Coordinates of C-alpha atoms in Angstrom, one line a residue:
M303 CA 82.4 83.7 106.2
K304 CA 79.9 80.9 106.1
K305 CA 77.7 82.9 103.7
I306 CA 80.8 83.5 101.4
I307 CA 81.9 79.7 101.5
F308 CA 78.2 78.8 100.6
A309 CA 78.2 81.4 97.8
V310 CA 81.5 80.0 96.3
A311 CA 80.2 76.4 96.5
V312 CA 77.1 77.3 94.5
L313 CA 79.1 79.3 91.8
F314 CA 81.5 76.3 91.5
A315 CA 78.7 73.9 90.8
C316 CA 76.9 73.9 87.6
S317 CA 74.3 76.5 87.1
S318 CA 70.7 75.6 88.1
V319 CA 68.6 76.3 85.1
F320 CA 65.1 76.9 86.4
F321 CA 64.6 78.9 83.2
A322 CA 66.7 79.2 80.1
Q323 CA 65.8 81.5 77.3
K324 CA 68.1 82.0 74.1
I325 CA 69.5 85.4 73.6
P326 CA 69.8 86.6 70.0
L327 CA 73.4 87.1 68.7
E328 CA 73.2 90.8 68.2
E329 CA 71.9 91.3 71.8
A330 CA 74.3 88.9 73.2
Q331 CA 77.1 90.9 71.6
E332 CA 76.0 94.1 73.2
I333 CA 75.8 92.3 76.5
L334 CA 79.4 91.0 76.2
K335 CA 80.5 94.5 75.6
K336 CA 78.7 95.7 78.9
I337 CA 80.5 92.6 80.7
D338 CA 83.8 93.9 79.3
A339 CA 83.2 97.4 80.6
S340 CA 82.2 96.3 84.0
T341 CA 85.8 94.6 84.5
G342 CA 87.6 98.1 84.0
Y343 CA 87.8 101.5 85.3
Y344 CA 88.4 103.6 82.4
G345 CA 87.7 107.0 83.8
S346 CA 90.3 107.2 86.6
D347 CA 93.2 105.4 88.2
F348 CA 92.6 102.4 90.5
T349 CA 94.4 101.4 93.6
G350 CA 93.5 98.4 95.8
E351 CA 95.1 96.1 98.3
Y352 CA 95.1 92.5 97.4
V353 CA 95.6 89.3 99.7
L354 CA 95.9 86.1 97.9
V355 CA 95.5 82.9 99.9
Q356 CA 96.5 79.8 97.9
E357 CA 95.3 76.4 99.2
K358 CA 97.3 73.4 98.2
P359 CA 95.4 70.3 99.5
G360 CA 97.6 68.4 101.9
Q361 CA 100.2 71.2 102.0
G362 CA 98.4 74.1 103.8
N363 CA 98.1 77.7 102.7
R364 CA 100.3 80.4 101.3
I365 CA 99.5 84.0 101.6
T366 CA 100.8 86.8 99.3
S367 CA 99.8 90.5 99.8
A368 CA 100.2 93.1 97.2
I369 CA 99.2 96.7 96.3
M370 CA 97.9 97.3 92.8
H371 CA 97.7 100.5 90.8
R372 CA 95.9 100.5 87.4
R373 CA 95.3 103.0 84.5
D374 CA 92.9 100.9 82.6
A375 CA 92.3 103.6 79.8
K376 CA 96.1 103.2 78.9
S377 CA 96.5 99.4 79.8
M378 CA 99.0 100.4 82.4
C379 CA 99.6 98.7 85.8
A380 CA 102.0 98.5 88.7
I381 CA 101.9 95.8 91.5
R382 CA 104.1 95.9 94.6
I383 CA 104.5 92.7 96.7
T384 CA 104.2 93.6 100.3
G385 CA 104.4 90.0 101.8
P386 CA 105.6 87.5 102.7
D387 CA 108.9 89.0 103.8
A388 CA 110.9 86.8 101.4
D389 CA 108.9 88.4 98.4
K390 CA 108.9 92.0 99.6
G391 CA 110.0 94.4 97.0
K392 CA 109.2 92.3 94.1
G393 CA 106.6 93.8 91.6
Y394 CA 105.1 93.9 88.2
V395 CA 104.8 96.9 85.8
Q396 CA 102.8 97.0 82.5
F397 CA 103.1 99.7 79.8
D398 CA 100.4 98.3 77.4
A399 CA 98.1 95.4 76.8
K400 CA 100.8 92.8 76.2
S401 CA 104.1 93.9 77.9
I402 CA 104.4 93.2 81.5
W403 CA 107.8 93.2 83.3
F404 CA 108.5 91.4 86.6
Y405 CA 111.0 93.1 89.0
D406 CA 113.3 91.1 91.5
P407 CA 115.1 93.4 93.9
S408 CA 117.6 90.8 94.8
N409 CA 119.4 91.3 91.5
R410 CA 117.7 94.5 90.4
Q411 CA 116.7 92.9 87.2
F412 CA 113.4 93.2 85.2
T413 CA 112.2 89.9 83.4
F414 CA 109.6 90.0 80.7
T415 CA 106.4 88.0 81.5
A416 CA 102.9 87.7 79.9
P417 CA 99.3 88.0 81.0
K418 CA 98.9 84.3 80.7
D419 CA 101.7 83.5 83.1
K420 CA 101.1 82.7 86.7
F421 CA 101.1 85.6 89.3
Q422 CA 103.6 84.7 92.1
D423 CA 103.1 80.9 91.5
T424 CA 99.6 81.0 92.6
N425 CA 96.4 79.7 90.6
V426 CA 95.9 83.2 89.3
N427 CA 97.1 84.3 85.9
N428 CA 98.6 88.0 85.4
G429 CA 95.7 88.6 83.1
D430 CA 93.0 87.8 85.7
L431 CA 93.8 91.0 87.5
R432 CA 93.3 93.1 84.5
P433 CA 90.1 94.3 82.6
Q434 CA 88.9 91.7 80.1
N435 CA 88.3 92.0 76.3
Y436 CA 85.9 89.2 75.6
S437 CA 84.1 91.0 72.9
V438 CA 87.3 91.8 71.0
N439 CA 89.1 88.3 71.3
Y440 CA 86.2 85.7 71.1
S441 CA 83.1 84.9 69.0
I442 CA 79.9 84.0 70.7
T443 CA 78.8 80.4 70.2
D444 CA 75.8 80.3 72.5
A445 CA 74.0 82.8 74.9
E446 CA 71.1 82.4 77.2
Y447 CA 69.3 83.7 80.4
V448 CA 69.8 81.2 83.1
T449 CA 69.9 81.2 87.0
L450 CA 73.1 80.6 88.9
G451 CA 72.1 79.7 92.5
K452 CA 69.6 82.5 93.3
L453 CA 71.1 85.0 90.7
E454 CA 69.4 85.7 87.5
C455 CA 72.3 85.7 84.9
V456 CA 73.2 85.6 81.2
C457 CA 75.5 82.7 80.4
I458 CA 77.6 83.2 77.3
S459 CA 79.8 80.7 75.6
L460 CA 82.9 82.0 73.6
N461 CA 85.5 80.6 71.2
V462 CA 88.7 82.5 70.5
L463 CA 89.0 84.4 67.2
K464 CA 91.9 83.1 65.1
K465 CA 93.5 86.5 65.1
A466 CA 93.6 86.5 68.9
A467 CA 94.8 82.9 69.5
N468 CA 98.1 84.0 70.8
D469 CA 96.7 86.8 73.0
V470 CA 94.3 85.0 75.2
D471 CA 94.9 82.5 78.1
Y472 CA 92.2 80.0 77.1
P473 CA 90.7 79.3 73.7
I474 CA 87.1 78.4 75.0
L475 CA 85.2 80.2 77.9
K476 CA 81.8 80.2 79.5
V477 CA 80.9 83.5 81.3
W478 CA 78.1 84.0 83.7
A479 CA 77.1 87.6 84.6
T480 CA 74.2 89.0 86.6
K481 CA 71.4 90.1 84.2
D482 CA 70.8 93.5 86.0
D483 CA 74.3 95.0 86.1
F484 CA 76.5 92.5 83.9
L485 CA 79.0 91.9 86.8
T486 CA 80.8 88.6 86.2
R487 CA 79.9 86.0 88.8
K488 CA 81.5 82.8 87.3
R489 CA 83.9 81.8 84.4
E490 CA 84.9 78.4 83.2
D491 CA 88.1 78.1 81.1
Y492 CA 88.5 75.2 78.6
S493 CA 91.2 73.8 76.5
L494 CA 90.6 73.3 72.7
S495 CA 89.5 69.7 73.4
G496 CA 86.9 70.8 75.8
Q497 CA 88.7 69.9 79.0
L498 CA 87.6 72.1 82.0
L499 CA 90.9 73.6 83.2
R500 CA 89.7 76.4 85.8
V501 CA 86.6 77.8 87.4
T502 CA 86.5 81.3 88.7
A503 CA 83.8 82.4 91.2
I504 CA 83.2 86.1 92.2
P505 CA 80.5 85.8 95.1
S506 CA 80.6 89.3 96.1
Y507 CA 81.2 92.8 95.1
Q508 CA 81.8 96.1 96.9
K509 CA 80.5 99.6 96.0
V510 CA 83.3 102.3 96.1
E511 CA 82.5 105.8 94.7
G512 CA 79.6 104.4 92.6
R513 CA 81.7 101.6 91.0
S514 CA 81.5 97.9 91.5
V515 CA 84.8 96.3 92.5
P516 CA 85.2 92.4 93.3
L517 CA 85.4 92.0 97.1
K518 CA 86.1 88.2 97.0
M519 CA 87.2 86.0 94.1
V520 CA 88.2 82.3 94.1
I521 CA 90.0 80.6 91.2
Q522 CA 90.1 76.8 91.2
D523 CA 92.7 74.9 89.2
R524 CA 91.2 71.7 87.8
L525 CA 94.5 70.3 86.8
R526 CA 96.1 70.6 90.2
G527 CA 94.6 68.5 93.1
Q528 CA 95.1 65.6 95.4
K529 CA 92.8 62.8 96.5
I530 CA 92.0 63.3 100.2
N531 CA 89.8 60.8 102.0
G532 CA 88.8 59.4 98.7
K533 CA 87.8 62.7 97.1
I534 CA 89.6 65.1 94.7
K535 CA 90.4 68.4 96.2
Y536 CA 91.7 71.0 93.7
E537 CA 94.1 73.8 94.4
S538 CA 92.6 77.1 94.6
T539 CA 93.6 80.8 95.3
Q540 CA 91.2 83.2 97.1
I541 CA 91.6 86.9 96.3
T542 CA 90.3 89.6 98.7
V543 CA 90.4 93.2 97.5
S544 CA 90.2 96.1 100.0
N545 CA 91.1 99.9 100.7
V546 CA 90.0 100.8 97.1
S547 CA 90.7 104.2 95.7
F548 CA 90.1 105.9 92.5
Q549 CA 92.4 108.8 93.1
K550 CA 94.5 110.2 90.2
L551 CA 98.1 109.0 90.3
G552 CA 101.4 110.4 89.0
D553 CA 102.7 108.9 85.7
V554 CA 105.8 107.8 87.6
V555 CA 103.8 105.0 89.3
Y556 CA 103.7 103.2 86.0
S557 CA 107.4 102.9 85.5
K558 CA 110.3 100.6 86.2
Q559 CA 112.0 103.4 88.3
Y560 CA 108.8 103.5 90.7
L561 CA 109.4 99.7 91.5
E562 CA 113.0 100.2 92.0
N563 CA 112.7 103.1 94.4
M564 CA 109.9 101.4 96.4
S565 CA 112.1 98.3 97.0
L566 CA 114.9 100.4 98.5

């Protein structure tokens, strides 16, 4: 646990540039496609158990657990909330890249939501739990080889394309990925004015059936915080992923009927 806390602290800090080498634009674009590919599992379905621990400074922690099913090749997803008890039976179902529906068993109603909306009022956006499409939605403004703690990384700065302005969560991003496997290790989200809004750290991955899956993620919200003992502490949500499977699932899993039946 101490190692993970230290790793997260390093990733939240600015990258330590012991060497910085500019990457040609054409090469950077190919790297960005590989970073995109590393966030999805397009050859099979995906199932994982998620535990989200939201820390609100001065207010304690709130824990949410869920089971996620994904079929990335068709941009389909289903999530069942399994805890806390008050939220059991709630869920999300996604039929394509833009259409996400939230299900509330208390009134058996589905409500439309979007990738940029918050997941269960945490610091996590719905889109954070899906594959990324940086190479489709953004243009590269800078790219270089740097070090992030002890990791040799590529760092790519991105501005949203005009055609995708309504489809992304944030207009400006910086993404760090390890140089050897293109796994995302850190991301910074900015407003159009250049204000830092969020920082995401992914300190550890797990290997399952030859695929790399995040083990721990921490998302820190730079707009929500409190001053404690003279120092600002920001809200954050830690995500832990376990019991991963790539077993093929039935089509019914990605349906409103599935969520309704599972909540009975």
